[in-house]
Structures are given as structure tokens and as C-alpha cells.
Amino acid sequence: MTEGADPEVQSAAAAVTKRPRVTLADVATKAGVSAATVSFVINDKPGVTITEATRKRVLRAVRDLGYRPNAMAKNLAQGHSRFIGLVADAIATTPFAGQIISGAQDEAWKHGYVLLVANTEGNPEAEKEAIAMMLEHKVRGILYSTWFHRSAEIPDALREAPFVLVNCFGEQGDDVAVVPDEVQGGYAAARILLEKGHRRIAFINSDLPAPATTGRLEGYRSALAEFGVAYDPALVLRSAPDQEGGYLAAQELLAIEQPVSGVFCYNDRMAMGLFDALRERGMTAPRDIAVVGFDNQEVIAGHLRPPLTTVALPHYELGAEGVRALLNRTPARGVVRVECPTVERQSA
Amino acid sequence: MTEGADPEVQSAAAAVTKRPRVTLADVATKAGVSAATVSFVINDKPGVTITEATRKRVLRAVRDLGYRPNAMAKNLAQGHSRFIGLVADAIATTPFAGQIISGAQDEAWKHGYVLLVANTEGNPEAEKEAIAMMLEHKVRGILYSTWFHRSAEIPDALREAPFVLVNCFGEQGDDVAVVPDEVQGGYAAARILLEKGHRRIAFINSDLPAPATTGRLEGYRSALAEFGVAYDPALVLRSAPDQEGGYLAAQELLAIEQPVSGVFCYNDRMAMGLFDALRERGMTAPRDIAVVGFDNQEVIAGHLRPPLTTVALPHYELGAEGVRALLNRTPARGVVRVECPTVERQSA
DNA sequence: CTGAAAGCGCTTACAG
DNA sequence: CTGAAAGCGCTTACAG
């Protein structure tokens, strides 16, 4: 295609390319006022009073010119940016990181901040680069998040800015961290079963060491205690925290002499495996056995047969609470635990 | 707690608060050179040659002072930012958006750009605000993405910057868009079955109008044709594109007189429903029937019993290709189709 | 090979 | 109520 063959394309490109970059100064000229005045009206600065007439004049100049303030110049002049950094370790594998981002963004925007997110896939190199990038953008602070609740070694660079840990916590525990309340979650899960009258309740736990593993067990035990049910170690199984693990544990569970009437699964994926085992035996929840999961991983929990009653991991809240903690600088240290809400569907 | 009660906390706070904001000028002073020289060495500007001695001096001053360039000042001075905007409509529900983000980020970083992502949950208000924010940050361009392949109405503001559509396309189709190749994907899925010798192959399609619905059907038909198998409309069922829909369609499918030996499901979720139906009849894949899914939604496909053979939606590639198209400005218009790769597991 | 100076597009005392 | 001017922290011709 020869030059000028397609005028339409050319002009479209030009429209984008030579975009005149209208500045505040242009607006001032057009409105016949000073730059300061324009700045005052577009930010309607408290304290200064502008005549209705000039305000109108400025506003229409802004509109006519299609003026967009330059955020970078603004930030520079003000001496600080409106950025909050968010580093995530696994944005591509589960919706969890997305939920954290979503919560963080909503809360950040509410305060006039915009999120600078970086996915590191747990790669230390990428992590370092991401933090450096954020520091160079002079972020107000950084949220360091993980996709599952765990302890994390904090990169040194992180300490160059205010930061809060989200869904993880430091080795020494003297940083501010926002995490799910695993104990309360485990308690809530067991309690659902208890309230339906079940007394022989199994817990298919994870076999991996993690705060969720110990926390949910603790919650399960305290719920039993509250209902006067003796804790029976034979009823807590351990298995890999996925569908296969759930299926395997189910075989074991369904073979024990005195059958349980309810089971709390460490997560929804294990519950999915359990459902498979049940179905192979012609059994179904809650008719033959009541089951409660954990995580509220929608694609699973919302669509199992029957839909799974579960306890939700509060990722959205974790993100939102993270920026709140960052902005308010409260607490000054220590961890805040966010409640895991119950989601009743039809399996219990 | 009275003032000064906890010196440790105070100093930690101070370290962060009164951070001296070391600037390039400070580095220049410390190194005994001009600001220009510092700028040249830290960016090792091509064309200028600096004495090894001064370079060393500058570098050590940078290190000693813990200098971090101010990206905003840099961008301002250079007349353009290193931002690329990415608006996503559903970051919190599936990992799909996360995969797009991940691909876009990796490609962007490769070229020295950083992503400014905004989640809008499809809310037009949020969308407008997000685009305005990006425009004010003078982004190099914007990627407008959707979590499932569909047509989209492009917000006007988007046209104020170069943009590319990711996983969606405009009504008129004269914008640049990057989408999955549904036809090729449907073809690949059917072909897996065909190559295993199956000839009576059902297609459990979605009952929603969408490019995937028509595209995959077209691909399925062309694969059949290629293998000399007559197309039998009775073998393509339509149902809701989720587990329940798959389960329902399966009942229908398993009731037809002359049984099929293979089935291609519109997505992994439907395959999951199909598996449930199979299991209730004591049947299993691939022993009794071979099944192929679509999407490669890991949490499902990777953990069904047996693991599901499927065709992957190339979200990561979509994101990467999106920034490539944005940066290279090629094509100038029209849609680029990205291949959907086959993922062989054990169900077919 | 290196420095002095203008400029990027804003904001913000300070005057008037 | 509004304007002139300095300053934010860089980059980049232009000199030397």
C-alpha cells in the first residue's frame, strides 16, 4: 500500500500521534487567567474563593481544549505520588490474588490513590525489580501479598517504604500484617455442623504445615468443646490439600467402623474429591453425610452437586484492610485477623 | 503510652518519615560532578563516554546515599511516561484476568514499561474513571480486556490514546484486537478424539451466543470433515456453559440410542458436570467414553478424575501479544488470533 | 569528557 | 479575588 493510499488510517494515526498535549498553561491562556487560577478551580482548592464567572470560564476552556492534567507533573510538584504498590506472588493461578487486588484497589481509589501492581510469581529477582520500580515511583507504601496464608521472608528493599503484609506475616512478627482468622474460620465450619445436630464430625485436614492447618484444627476443637463433644483424634485425617487428597482421605474415612455424620474439609478442593468418593458409593451430601468446605472457591463450591456449604477466605477484605492499615498506619505493628464468613449452600 | 515511651518504634517511624529524599543533585555534589554527568552514568546513555574514574565515583555515591531516581521527574523531563494501562472487567472471579495481566506485565517489563491495572467489574462508571486515571498518567497506550471472549462497546475516552482490545473486539471491527482462535481451538479438540479413532463424537456446546459458541462448532465440523466423518446435528447438544449445564446435557447424551464414543465439551466446567453424570452410572473416562474439555482451567482440568484432556485458552499470550501490538503498532487494525494449544491429560 | 542552564507541567506561598 | 515566580527532580541540547 503506497503512501497516502488510505487517508482515513493516516488521519486516525495523526490524531493520536501529534496530539497537541494541551497543558494547564494553554487553558489559562484560553480562559484569560493565570495558571494559578486554573489550578485552583480544577482542584477546587479549599480556602481560595473564585468568582463564579472565572470558574465558568476556566471550566469551559478545559472542556473545549479537552484538557487532561498531567498526573506526573502534579505529583512532582506536590512532592508525593498517589501510588500504592501491591506485589503479588501468584496472580495467574487462582482468583485469590485478583480478589486481593480488587479489594485493595477499591479502598485505594476511595482515598484518591491508584494501585501499582506487580506479579512476581514468587521469583526473588522479579520481586526485587518490582519493589525497586515502586520505590522509584515514590509510592505512598507497599502491600506485600501472598496467595495463600503463610510466613514470608521480607525482601530488604521493602523496608525503604511503609509496608503491610497481606495474607502473610514476617518471621519475627513485628511488622504489620493482615491475615485471615483461621481459628475463627475452623470454628465457624465445625459450628455449622454442630448446629445441625451432628456430633461425630470428622476433619479432613491438610498434611502440609501452615497457619491454616493448625488454626482450623484449633477452631474445630474449640467448637466441639463448646458443644460438649469430646475430641477424637481418630476423626482428624491428614492428606494433600487438593482433590486427590480429599478423595484418598475419603476412602479412609468411609471405611471406619463407626461412621461419622458430618465432615469438615480443609478446603473446597478436598471436598470435591470427597464428593467423588461419595458418588462412587451412591452416596450424596447432605443426605448421607453433611459436608462443609473452606475457601469458597466459587468455580468449585458454587457448582458441586450439591453446591457446597463452606467458609470463605476474605481475600477482598484482606486487600481493603491492607490499604487501610497502610494509610492510617494503625496498628503500628502486629497482625490484624480478618473474619472468615460462612457461606451456606446445600451440602450441610 | 507517653511520648518517647518506645524509642524503638519512634526511630523506626522516623526512618520512614523523614527519609531525606536524596536526589540526583545530592549524588552529583557527593561525587563532585555535575547533575548531567550523574544522569549520564546511571542511564548509561549511549553516545556519551565517561571516564572509568568518574563513573566509579558516581556509582559509589549512588550506593552510599541509597539514591533512587524519581520516576515521575524522569518521565516529566522526558516528555512521556513508561506506563501501559490495562483495564480488566473481572479480576476477582476467575484466574483468567490474572493470566492476561501476567502476560502483559512480562512483555511490558521486557520493554521497560510498567503496567497500570484497573479492575472495573464491568461497571461503566469505574471504567471511565480508570481510563481517565490512565490518560492523566499519560500512558503509552491502553489494553482493554474482558475475561471471556466477546464483543464490547468501546468507551469513548479510550480513543484518546492508542489502545488494543484483548479478548474482545469492537462492534465495527476496525480496531486492533487480540483474541483466541476459537475455530482452531474447536478443531484441535475434535481432532484429538478423531486421532484416537473415534468417529461418533458429540459436542456439548454452550447455549449462549458468543464467538466461542460458533467458532468452536465450526472448528469441530471442519475436523470431522477432514476425517471424512459426516456431520450429525443430533450429536451437538446445547446447554448452559457450567457444571449444571454439562450434567444436564450428559443425561440427554447418555440416553440416545446409538451411543457416542467421544465427547467434546464446550468448557472444562461442563466436562466436570459430565463426569458427575458418568460416575453416577459407574462409567468413567476414557474407558467408557473419551472426553475433551476447553479452557484448561487448572483447578478443574488438572484435578478431575481422571485429569482432563483439554484445549487451553491462551490468556497469558493474549496479554503479551496485546502489549506487542500496542508497542509495535502492528497491525494497524484488524484482529490477530492467538492459537489455543492442546493439553493432553488422561480423559481421552 | 564534563558543566551550566533551560525546560517538562504542575503547585504554592507570597504579593497585591 | 488573582497573578508572578520559584520550585519539584529529572533530561538534554549546547558549550567548552
Short mmCIF file of N, CA and C in Angstrom, two decimals, chain B residues 275-339:
data_model
loop_
_atom_site.label_atom_id
_atom_site.label_comp_id
_atom_site.label_asym_id
_atom_site.label_seq_id
_atom_site.Cartn_x
_atom_site.Cartn_y
_atom_site.Cartn_z
N PHE B 275 -18.68 -35.54 33.97
CA PHE B 275 -18.01 -36.56 34.79
C PHE B 275 -18.92 -37.02 35.92
N ASP B 276 -19.62 -36.09 36.52
CA ASP B 276 -20.54 -36.46 37.60
C ASP B 276 -21.59 -37.43 37.10
N ALA B 277 -22.16 -37.10 35.95
CA ALA B 277 -23.20 -37.96 35.37
C ALA B 277 -22.64 -39.35 35.06
N LEU B 278 -21.43 -39.35 34.52
CA LEU B 278 -20.78 -40.61 34.21
C LEU B 278 -20.62 -41.46 35.47
N ARG B 279 -20.10 -40.83 36.48
CA ARG B 279 -19.79 -41.56 37.71
C ARG B 279 -21.06 -42.15 38.33
N GLU B 280 -22.15 -41.44 38.20
CA GLU B 280 -23.40 -41.95 38.74
C GLU B 280 -23.84 -43.24 38.06
N ARG B 281 -23.33 -43.41 36.85
CA ARG B 281 -23.69 -44.63 36.09
C ARG B 281 -22.56 -45.65 36.17
N GLY B 282 -21.60 -45.36 37.00
CA GLY B 282 -20.48 -46.29 37.11
C GLY B 282 -19.56 -46.23 35.90
N MET B 283 -19.72 -45.19 35.14
CA MET B 283 -18.88 -45.06 33.95
C MET B 283 -17.70 -44.14 34.25
N THR B 284 -16.68 -44.24 33.41
CA THR B 284 -15.55 -43.36 33.61
C THR B 284 -14.85 -43.08 32.28
N ALA B 285 -14.18 -41.95 32.24
CA ALA B 285 -13.42 -41.59 31.04
C ALA B 285 -11.97 -41.98 31.28
N PRO B 286 -11.23 -42.40 30.26
CA PRO B 286 -11.70 -42.60 28.88
C PRO B 286 -12.21 -44.02 28.63
N ARG B 287 -12.28 -44.84 29.66
CA ARG B 287 -12.67 -46.23 29.47
C ARG B 287 -13.99 -46.37 28.70
N ASP B 288 -15.01 -45.70 29.22
CA ASP B 288 -16.33 -45.85 28.60
C ASP B 288 -16.63 -44.80 27.55
N ILE B 289 -15.96 -43.69 27.71
CA ILE B 289 -16.19 -42.60 26.76
C ILE B 289 -15.02 -41.63 26.89
N ALA B 290 -14.55 -41.15 25.78
CA ALA B 290 -13.41 -40.24 25.82
C ALA B 290 -13.94 -38.81 25.89
N VAL B 291 -13.33 -37.97 26.75
CA VAL B 291 -13.81 -36.60 26.79
C VAL B 291 -12.69 -35.59 26.74
N VAL B 292 -12.99 -34.52 26.03
CA VAL B 292 -12.05 -33.41 25.87
C VAL B 292 -12.78 -32.13 26.28
N GLY B 293 -12.11 -31.32 27.06
CA GLY B 293 -12.73 -30.07 27.51
C GLY B 293 -12.19 -28.87 26.76
N PHE B 294 -12.34 -27.71 27.36
CA PHE B 294 -11.83 -26.47 26.77
C PHE B 294 -11.65 -25.46 27.89
N ASP B 295 -10.63 -24.66 27.78
CA ASP B 295 -10.29 -23.58 28.73
C ASP B 295 -9.00 -23.87 29.49
N ASN B 296 -8.83 -25.15 29.86
CA ASN B 296 -7.72 -25.52 30.72
C ASN B 296 -7.74 -24.70 31.99
N GLN B 297 -8.88 -24.75 32.66
CA GLN B 297 -9.00 -24.09 33.95
C GLN B 297 -8.38 -25.03 34.97
N GLU B 298 -7.16 -24.77 35.32
CA GLU B 298 -6.34 -25.67 36.12
C GLU B 298 -7.03 -26.32 37.31
N VAL B 299 -7.70 -25.54 38.10
CA VAL B 299 -8.31 -26.08 39.31
C VAL B 299 -9.29 -27.20 39.00
N ILE B 300 -9.85 -27.17 37.81
CA ILE B 300 -10.77 -28.23 37.40
C ILE B 300 -10.03 -29.26 36.56
N ALA B 301 -9.58 -28.82 35.41
CA ALA B 301 -8.99 -29.74 34.43
C ALA B 301 -7.86 -30.58 35.02
N GLY B 302 -7.04 -29.96 35.84
CA GLY B 302 -5.90 -30.66 36.38
C GLY B 302 -6.24 -31.68 37.45
N HIS B 303 -7.48 -31.60 37.97
CA HIS B 303 -7.80 -32.43 39.12
C HIS B 303 -9.09 -33.21 39.04
N LEU B 304 -9.62 -33.33 37.85
CA LEU B 304 -10.79 -34.18 37.72
C LEU B 304 -10.29 -35.61 37.81
N ARG B 305 -11.22 -36.56 37.90
CA ARG B 305 -10.83 -37.96 37.93
C ARG B 305 -11.32 -38.62 36.67
N PRO B 306 -10.57 -38.93 35.70
CA PRO B 306 -9.13 -38.64 35.59
C PRO B 306 -8.92 -37.20 35.16
N PRO B 307 -7.69 -36.72 35.26
CA PRO B 307 -7.36 -35.37 34.80
C PRO B 307 -7.82 -35.18 33.36
N LEU B 308 -8.31 -34.02 33.09
CA LEU B 308 -8.97 -33.74 31.82
C LEU B 308 -8.06 -33.30 30.67
N THR B 309 -8.20 -33.98 29.56
CA THR B 309 -7.53 -33.53 28.34
C THR B 309 -8.35 -32.37 27.83
N THR B 310 -7.68 -31.31 27.47
CA THR B 310 -8.43 -30.12 27.12
C THR B 310 -7.66 -29.23 26.15
N VAL B 311 -8.28 -28.14 25.76
CA VAL B 311 -7.62 -27.17 24.89
C VAL B 311 -7.54 -25.89 25.70
N ALA B 312 -6.37 -25.29 25.75
CA ALA B 312 -6.19 -24.13 26.61
C ALA B 312 -6.55 -22.81 25.94
N LEU B 313 -7.14 -21.95 26.73
CA LEU B 313 -7.37 -20.58 26.29
C LEU B 313 -6.05 -19.86 26.58
N PRO B 314 -5.50 -19.15 25.61
CA PRO B 314 -4.15 -18.59 25.74
C PRO B 314 -4.12 -17.21 26.38
N HIS B 315 -4.66 -17.12 27.58
CA HIS B 315 -4.75 -15.80 28.20
C HIS B 315 -3.42 -15.08 28.37
N TYR B 316 -2.42 -15.82 28.84
CA TYR B 316 -1.12 -15.21 29.02
C TYR B 316 -0.63 -14.62 27.70
N GLU B 317 -0.73 -15.40 26.65
CA GLU B 317 -0.31 -14.95 25.34
C GLU B 317 -1.12 -13.75 24.85
N LEU B 318 -2.39 -13.76 25.17
CA LEU B 318 -3.27 -12.67 24.77
C LEU B 318 -2.73 -11.35 25.35
N GLY B 319 -2.36 -11.41 26.62
CA GLY B 319 -1.84 -10.21 27.27
C GLY B 319 -0.51 -9.78 26.66
N ALA B 320 0.36 -10.75 26.46
CA ALA B 320 1.68 -10.45 25.90
C ALA B 320 1.55 -9.90 24.48
N GLU B 321 0.74 -10.57 23.69
CA GLU B 321 0.56 -10.14 22.31
C GLU B 321 -0.10 -8.75 22.28
N GLY B 322 -0.94 -8.50 23.26
CA GLY B 322 -1.58 -7.19 23.34
C GLY B 322 -0.57 -6.07 23.48
N VAL B 323 0.39 -6.24 24.37
CA VAL B 323 1.35 -5.14 24.51
C VAL B 323 2.26 -5.08 23.29
N ARG B 324 2.55 -6.21 22.71
CA ARG B 324 3.36 -6.19 21.50
C ARG B 324 2.65 -5.38 20.41
N ALA B 325 1.39 -5.65 20.23
CA ALA B 325 0.62 -4.92 19.22
C ALA B 325 0.59 -3.43 19.54
N LEU B 326 0.48 -3.12 20.82
CA LEU B 326 0.42 -1.73 21.23
C LEU B 326 1.74 -1.01 20.94
N LEU B 327 2.82 -1.67 21.27
CA LEU B 327 4.13 -1.06 21.13
C LEU B 327 4.58 -0.97 19.67
N ASN B 328 4.32 -2.01 18.93
CA ASN B 328 4.75 -2.03 17.53
C ASN B 328 3.75 -1.34 16.62
N ARG B 329 2.56 -1.14 17.14
CA ARG B 329 1.51 -0.57 16.32
C ARG B 329 1.27 -1.41 15.07
N THR B 330 1.41 -2.73 15.25
CA THR B 330 1.07 -3.62 14.14
C THR B 330 0.23 -4.74 14.67
N PRO B 331 -0.83 -5.10 14.03
CA PRO B 331 -1.30 -4.48 12.80
C PRO B 331 -1.90 -3.11 13.09
N ALA B 332 -2.14 -2.33 12.07
CA ALA B 332 -2.73 -1.01 12.26
C ALA B 332 -4.22 -1.12 12.58
N ARG B 333 -4.78 -2.24 12.23
CA ARG B 333 -6.19 -2.50 12.52
C ARG B 333 -6.45 -3.97 12.27
N GLY B 334 -7.64 -4.41 12.70
CA GLY B 334 -7.97 -5.80 12.48
C GLY B 334 -7.63 -6.67 13.67
N VAL B 335 -8.02 -7.94 13.60
CA VAL B 335 -7.84 -8.78 14.76
C VAL B 335 -6.75 -9.82 14.53
N VAL B 336 -5.97 -10.05 15.58
CA VAL B 336 -4.99 -11.12 15.49
C VAL B 336 -5.52 -12.26 16.36
N ARG B 337 -5.46 -13.45 15.81
CA ARG B 337 -5.98 -14.63 16.51
C ARG B 337 -4.83 -15.45 17.08
N VAL B 338 -4.94 -15.74 18.35
CA VAL B 338 -3.88 -16.49 19.01
C VAL B 338 -4.29 -17.96 19.14
N GLU B 339 -3.37 -18.83 18.85
CA GLU B 339 -3.64 -20.26 18.89
C GLU B 339 -4.01 -20.78 20.27
#
